[in-house]
Amino acid sequence: MAKQTVLIVGGGAAGFFTAANLDASKFHTILLEQSSDVLQKVRISGGGRCNVTHSCFDPSALVQFYPRGNRELRSVFSRFQPQDTIQWFSQRGVVLKTEKDGRIFPQTNSSETIIDVLKKQAALNGTEIKLQHRVLSITPEEGRYTVQTSQGNFWADCIVYTPGSIPKSLKILQDLSFSTVAPVPSLFTFNISHPLLEQLPGTSFPNAQLSIPEFKSKEQGPLLITHWGLSGPAILKISAWKARELFAADYRFTLHVNFLAEPFAQVQQHFVLQKQSSPKKLMGATKPAALTQRFWSRVLDLCGIDPTQQIGTVKTPALEKLTALLTQCKLEVVGKSTNKDEFVTAGGVDLKEIDFRTMESKRYPNFFLAGEILNIDGITGGFNFQACWSEAFVIAMELNARF
Ligand SMILES: Cc1cc2nc3c(=O)[nH]c(=O)nc-3n(C[C@H](O)[C@H](O)[C@H](O)COP(=O)(O)OP(=O)(O)OC[C@H]3O[C@@H](n4cnc5c(N)ncnc54)[C@H](O)[C@@H]3O)c2cc1C
């Protein structure tokens, strides 16, 4: 049987992983990339270290990390999940290591390791990479596809559409009558101007509770003060889960923060006990263990409490004010900033368009889609790449079996 021509649109994680897993004896694979280099997001990912996946090996637990696509990804992860990712890379000589928080990186701490293996595997499969070929439109014609690019036309038996989240790439699908969901940013940090946070960038809290009552949203986890406001895993998670609502609110809303993740009454009791047992203790020395000394000094300052004052002499209303600032702090968010380590787009191709058993379009036969072009995104931690690897693997296995 003559080889089928597979045209992959976009040389990112999803496109390369598809190319890397296609059966070279069955396919002539051409990868079209609009820019002058491939895998550019992989290169900058995870601060240049590439957070490849996450140590969560139960598909039903894994899908909980995806604000969009969690139902659809279940079957995809049942066929290729983080354990398979680790194995795939390890079989090709890449050792991955798991960090305390579950994120998985190459042992080398360099995204180049991942780029090298993806390029090598795609080359072994005979993938022809065409740089500076921007796909302009795709036309279905008598069971095949004509692909118009900035450098001429191509013909393909199968399309694998993996161009990431660029609006122009979504337009190409809209012209083919695909329904889409408007893209909005996900995984961003919050801009807040408040005396509590001023000049304290780098201050972190191991476990804070956040809530946005307006959007009935709650999160818990590490929190970080930045130059512009707040960041850290807890903020990124809430930004992902509420990406659409926050966009609609123009990123202006009230954030409630409990810096200690302990109830008001419990923290108040902590101070009352200290007042009774060590009344001579200075306020500067009574900080809860989870806070830094600098942050504690700022809290005391804002509550009008002198750090040299003995706790036994501090009046109850002042201690209550202090406790409220630590556990029921209300901060006005006035905008967002980009999280440099990882950001994605929520929105893209409507998931109703896809048959998730194969990742094939329900409209067009032999037209597959994967990666950020879909209305699927995960929270930070390696979940976005995992979705790319899993979807791409399902496509490659389907094509290998179909022809
Ligand atoms: C700074 C940053 C850090 C990140 N770090 C992590 C991380 O550590 N872990 C994690 O899981 N996720 C991370 N992500 C998210 C992750 O990078 C994306 O989810 C993933 O790259 C999406 O892969 P993709 O193949 O769908 O799209 P992309 O990686 O965007 O690749 C699409 C490719 O298609 C090309 N293209 C687009 N349109 C056309 C066209 N019309 N014709 C031809 N080519 C076209 C683009 O130039 C691009 O090369 C990070 C994202 C960013 C921005």
XYZ file of C-alpha atoms and ligand atoms in Angstrom:
456
model
C 0.000 0.000 0.000
C 1.304 3.468 -0.909
C 2.280 5.681 1.975
C -0.332 8.130 3.202
C 0.681 11.787 3.403
C 0.117 13.258 6.862
C 0.376 17.024 7.147
C 1.016 18.317 10.637
C 0.210 22.010 11.086
C 2.426 23.493 13.806
C 5.762 22.390 15.229
C 4.961 22.557 18.939
C 4.630 19.869 21.603
C 1.467 18.301 20.147
C 2.675 18.336 16.529
C 6.075 16.858 17.334
C 4.735 14.170 19.629
C 2.382 13.049 16.865
C 5.234 12.975 14.339
C 7.431 11.111 16.826
C 4.903 8.301 17.197
C 3.738 7.747 13.623
C 4.691 4.519 11.875
C 7.316 5.591 9.319
C 6.535 2.592 7.092
C 2.984 3.832 6.575
C 3.262 7.603 6.418
C 5.046 10.372 4.621
C 4.891 13.051 7.302
C 5.301 16.748 6.571
C 5.331 19.229 9.444
C 4.560 22.840 8.517
C 5.821 25.496 10.914
C 5.174 29.201 10.348
C 8.213 30.505 12.241
C 11.925 29.915 11.722
C 12.221 27.380 14.546
C 10.165 24.623 16.116
C 9.306 23.784 19.728
C 9.794 27.353 20.888
C 7.331 27.102 23.752
C 8.953 23.901 24.953
C 12.262 25.790 25.023
C 10.974 28.541 27.359
C 8.675 26.250 29.330
C 9.008 25.850 33.075
C 11.555 28.669 33.226
C 13.738 26.857 30.656
C 13.520 23.534 32.541
C 10.338 22.160 30.880
C 7.854 20.785 33.360
C 7.102 17.724 31.215
C 4.294 16.201 33.269
C 3.018 15.656 36.813
C 3.217 12.657 39.112
C -0.473 11.846 39.089
C -1.051 8.380 37.688
C -4.778 7.875 38.094
C -6.695 9.257 35.076
C -9.748 10.101 37.170
C -7.583 12.118 39.610
C -5.567 13.640 36.757
C -8.583 15.146 34.992
C -9.363 17.184 38.140
C -6.461 19.461 37.200
C -8.155 20.637 33.989
C -10.653 23.506 34.341
C -11.687 22.866 30.740
C -11.683 19.426 29.134
C -11.796 17.315 32.265
C -14.672 15.109 31.132
C -13.279 14.599 27.631
C -9.709 13.875 28.718
C -10.690 10.857 30.824
C -10.668 8.444 27.909
C -7.546 10.063 26.449
C -5.642 9.622 29.732
C -6.847 6.053 30.047
C -4.697 5.382 26.964
C -1.676 7.595 27.637
C -1.019 9.169 31.021
C 1.980 10.548 32.973
C 3.340 7.052 33.669
C 3.447 6.468 29.899
C 5.102 9.858 29.379
C 7.865 8.929 31.836
C 8.307 5.584 30.100
C 8.291 7.093 26.609
C 11.063 9.542 27.447
C 13.030 7.026 29.497
C 12.962 4.485 26.629
C 14.624 7.171 24.533
C 17.301 7.946 27.095
C 15.709 10.899 28.909
C 15.686 10.542 32.688
C 12.915 12.499 34.382
C 12.844 13.493 38.040
C 9.929 14.330 40.306
C 10.051 17.361 42.572
C 8.411 17.561 46.018
C 5.299 19.251 44.651
C 4.777 16.531 42.026
C 6.124 18.412 39.008
C 8.302 16.327 36.705
C 11.346 17.748 34.865
C 14.235 16.301 32.902
C 17.122 15.351 35.186
C 19.265 17.795 33.198
C 16.987 20.697 34.229
C 17.094 21.796 30.600
C 14.239 21.940 28.105
C 16.840 21.304 25.362
C 16.877 17.656 26.483
C 13.188 17.360 25.619
C 13.595 19.291 22.363
C 16.496 17.061 21.298
C 14.616 13.817 21.827
C 11.455 15.062 20.096
C 13.436 16.293 17.096
C 15.475 13.096 16.950
C 12.420 10.837 17.125
C 10.541 12.850 14.494
C 13.610 12.682 12.222
C 13.888 8.893 12.743
C 10.299 8.673 11.510
C 11.290 10.555 8.383
C 9.350 13.712 9.219
C 9.990 16.462 6.714
C 10.070 19.774 8.574
C 9.210 22.867 6.579
C 10.006 26.084 8.424
C 8.515 29.472 7.533
C 5.515 27.753 5.993
C 2.461 29.474 7.385
C -0.750 27.612 6.732
C -3.331 30.048 5.356
C -6.294 27.792 4.676
C -7.315 24.161 4.338
C -9.759 22.896 1.717
C -11.306 19.417 1.778
C -11.320 17.948 -1.756
C -12.536 14.491 -2.738
C -11.429 12.735 0.439
C -8.121 14.598 0.604
C -7.053 18.047 1.745
C -5.405 20.942 -0.043
C -3.384 23.095 2.304
C -2.507 26.614 1.181
C 0.650 27.977 2.791
C 2.759 31.124 2.513
C 5.074 29.045 0.290
C 2.671 27.196 -1.977
C 0.118 24.413 -1.803
C 0.399 20.929 -0.272
C -1.876 17.903 -0.546
C -2.565 15.507 2.288
C -4.563 12.389 3.058
C -4.645 13.290 6.721
C -4.367 16.553 8.635
C -3.087 16.830 12.189
C -3.966 20.362 13.283
C -1.755 21.489 16.199
C -1.089 25.237 15.748
C -1.498 26.245 19.407
C -3.679 29.121 20.475
C -3.060 31.740 17.774
C -6.425 33.382 16.793
C -5.547 33.205 13.053
C -5.303 29.419 13.347
C -8.728 29.342 14.917
C -10.055 31.427 12.015
C -8.901 28.740 9.548
C -11.171 26.300 11.386
C -14.046 28.772 11.631
C -13.885 29.032 7.820
C -14.395 25.253 7.823
C -17.512 25.746 10.027
C -15.920 24.450 13.244
C -17.580 25.975 16.293
C -15.182 27.680 18.657
C -15.109 29.224 22.108
C -13.587 32.731 22.338
C -10.016 32.566 23.712
C -9.179 34.240 27.038
C -5.943 34.060 29.067
C -5.466 31.529 31.848
C -2.700 31.145 34.475
C -1.954 34.749 35.381
C -1.059 36.698 38.510
C -3.135 39.375 40.242
C -2.259 43.086 40.358
C -2.972 44.526 43.794
C -1.860 47.779 45.328
C -2.098 47.527 49.131
C 0.184 48.692 51.955
C 0.288 45.127 53.312
C 2.155 43.936 50.202
C 4.271 46.992 49.357
C 8.025 46.443 49.060
C 7.747 42.839 50.146
C 8.272 40.999 46.827
C 9.575 37.483 47.310
C 7.702 37.006 50.587
C 5.998 33.625 50.486
C 3.349 31.816 52.501
C 3.489 28.010 52.496
C -0.261 27.527 52.661
C -2.805 30.301 52.196
C -6.531 30.164 51.560
C -7.994 32.354 48.842
C -11.556 33.033 47.915
C -13.459 35.232 45.491
C -16.982 35.232 46.980
C -18.376 37.032 43.897
C -17.480 33.972 41.788
C -17.963 31.359 44.522
C -14.348 30.326 44.145
C -11.929 28.949 46.757
C -8.331 27.731 46.521
C -5.568 26.802 48.911
C -1.806 26.519 48.466
C 1.466 28.441 48.414
C 1.199 32.188 47.862
C 3.859 34.699 46.829
C 4.060 38.503 46.998
C 5.362 40.005 43.726
C 6.257 43.550 42.667
C 2.733 43.972 41.337
C 0.592 41.984 43.740
C 0.162 38.276 44.359
C 1.270 35.121 42.562
C 2.115 31.520 43.483
C 0.311 28.224 42.871
C -2.851 29.247 44.757
C -3.291 32.386 42.612
C -2.516 30.548 39.363
C -5.053 27.843 40.197
C -7.836 30.346 40.907
C -6.908 32.283 37.724
C -7.322 29.090 35.699
C -10.563 27.893 37.223
C -12.168 31.346 36.963
C -10.452 32.471 33.717
C -13.749 33.367 32.010
C -15.398 35.094 34.971
C -12.282 37.168 35.703
C -12.013 38.184 32.046
C -15.674 39.274 32.092
C -14.991 41.295 35.278
C -12.075 43.017 33.495
C -9.830 41.576 36.240
C -11.371 43.829 38.914
C -12.739 42.028 41.946
C -12.248 41.523 45.693
C -9.914 38.721 46.779
C -10.205 37.362 50.314
C -6.934 36.010 51.717
C -6.272 33.935 54.789
C -2.473 33.991 55.003
C -2.403 31.215 57.612
C -5.196 28.942 56.305
C -6.460 28.725 59.882
C -9.860 29.934 61.109
C -10.104 33.354 62.783
C -11.055 31.756 66.132
C -8.029 29.443 66.133
C -5.563 32.264 65.418
C -7.237 34.472 68.021
C -6.908 31.647 70.552
C -3.185 31.405 69.721
C -2.731 35.057 70.773
C -4.979 34.733 73.856
C -2.956 31.735 75.070
C 0.326 33.610 74.570
C -1.126 36.604 76.434
C -1.986 34.340 79.363
C 1.123 32.149 79.418
C 3.831 34.721 78.476
C 2.387 38.220 79.038
C 5.862 39.782 78.918
C 6.629 38.439 75.455
C 7.192 41.257 72.975
C 4.764 41.491 70.048
C 7.684 41.410 67.619
C 8.445 37.900 68.861
C 4.927 36.470 68.725
C 4.646 35.868 64.987
C 2.928 32.716 63.759
C 5.502 30.256 62.349
C 4.222 30.491 58.748
C 4.980 34.220 58.444
C 8.277 35.936 57.712
C 9.551 38.500 60.185
C 9.275 41.283 57.591
C 5.651 40.490 56.863
C 4.897 40.252 60.575
C 6.471 43.684 61.161
C 4.265 45.096 58.401
C 1.137 43.548 59.926
C 1.951 45.005 63.339
C 2.615 48.375 61.760
C -0.733 48.419 59.937
C -2.527 47.450 63.154
C -0.791 50.241 65.074
C 0.989 47.791 67.405
C 4.535 48.553 68.554
C 6.769 45.461 68.155
C 8.377 46.257 71.525
C 5.016 46.227 73.306
C 4.415 43.253 75.643
C 1.560 41.026 74.492
C -0.029 41.187 77.945
C -0.664 44.905 77.468
C -2.194 44.682 73.987
C -5.934 45.330 74.094
C -8.365 42.701 72.761
C -9.689 44.890 69.874
C -6.119 45.387 68.610
C -5.474 41.626 68.682
C -8.765 41.057 66.876
C -7.777 43.561 64.186
C -4.473 41.739 63.802
C -6.184 38.365 63.552
C -8.644 39.686 60.976
C -5.834 41.098 58.828
C -4.127 37.701 58.828
C -7.183 35.529 58.252
C -9.871 37.714 56.624
C -7.868 40.141 54.534
C -9.786 41.753 51.655
C -7.652 42.921 48.743
C -8.881 44.764 45.639
C -7.507 43.204 42.455
C -7.158 45.821 39.710
C -5.667 43.831 36.823
C -3.526 40.885 35.849
C 0.108 40.209 34.890
C 1.678 37.411 32.882
C 3.118 34.523 34.817
C 6.437 34.025 33.041
C 6.860 30.351 33.975
C 3.689 29.108 32.318
C 0.587 30.563 30.741
C -2.037 29.191 28.405
C -5.232 30.147 26.639
C -8.647 28.996 27.727
C -10.971 28.630 24.743
C -10.451 27.278 21.247
C -12.177 24.548 19.295
C -15.465 23.551 20.907
C -14.982 20.071 22.356
C -18.274 18.921 20.820
C -16.434 19.003 17.485
C -14.052 16.203 18.513
C -14.412 12.439 18.839
C -12.177 11.893 21.877
C -11.733 8.198 21.143
C -9.511 9.216 18.228
C -9.088 13.030 18.478
C -10.656 13.220 15.011
C -12.971 15.988 13.901
C -16.594 14.861 13.765
C -17.018 17.032 10.649
C -14.077 15.985 8.511
C -12.638 12.458 8.195
C -8.874 12.043 8.741
C -8.698 15.535 10.234
C -7.268 15.359 13.765
C -6.716 18.089 16.353
C -4.601 18.304 19.509
C -2.954 20.751 21.911
C -3.801 24.289 22.841
C -6.016 24.883 19.787
C -8.679 22.913 21.699
C -10.807 24.357 24.494
C -8.741 22.350 26.972
C -6.318 23.708 29.510
C -4.827 22.620 32.791
C -3.566 24.391 35.859
C 0.171 24.928 36.202
C 2.371 21.910 36.992
C 3.009 19.969 33.778
C -0.645 19.280 32.987
C -0.723 21.291 29.758
C 2.099 19.321 28.174
C 0.580 16.074 29.437
C -2.629 16.878 27.545
C -0.521 17.503 24.395
C 1.423 14.230 24.745
C -1.716 12.177 25.435
C -3.835 13.660 22.634
C -0.974 13.384 20.138
C -0.280 9.788 21.114
C -3.941 8.863 20.635
C -3.835 10.422 17.135
C -0.662 8.586 16.176
C -1.996 5.236 17.431
C -5.265 5.775 15.564
C -3.472 6.602 12.303
C -1.056 3.677 12.723
C -4.022 1.347 13.179
C -6.215 2.875 10.462
C -3.820 2.555 7.518
C 6.204 30.665 29.021
C 5.446 29.368 28.996
C 5.888 28.334 29.792
C 5.185 27.120 29.809
N 5.638 26.106 30.599
C 4.950 24.942 30.654
C 5.428 23.845 31.429
O 6.511 23.893 32.013
N 4.654 22.728 31.479
C 3.463 22.618 30.809
O 2.816 21.580 30.907
N 3.032 23.604 30.011
C 3.739 24.748 29.929
N 3.291 25.770 29.116
C 2.114 25.536 28.278
C 2.569 24.738 27.056
O 3.726 25.355 26.523
C 1.472 24.675 25.994
O 0.329 24.097 26.569
C 1.935 23.830 24.819
O 3.138 24.351 24.294
C 0.894 23.777 23.710
O 1.458 23.026 22.661
P 0.848 23.071 21.184
O 1.674 22.114 20.391
O -0.602 22.897 21.229
O 1.089 24.571 20.701
P 2.415 25.423 20.533
O 3.474 24.951 21.453
O 1.969 26.826 20.643
O 2.891 25.103 19.055
C 2.157 25.498 17.932
C 3.093 25.737 16.791
O 2.324 25.952 15.630
C 2.857 27.043 14.894
N 1.765 27.624 14.105
C 0.715 28.348 14.523
N -0.083 28.686 13.506
C 0.473 28.165 12.404
C 0.130 28.190 11.020
N -0.976 28.813 10.589
N 0.933 27.558 10.140
C 2.057 26.915 10.567
N 2.439 26.872 11.857
C 1.651 27.484 12.761
C 3.403 27.957 15.974
O 4.394 28.812 15.463
C 3.962 26.958 16.973
O 5.305 26.604 16.701
C 3.997 26.976 29.041
C 3.574 28.030 28.234
C 4.294 29.205 28.194
C 3.823 30.314 27.307
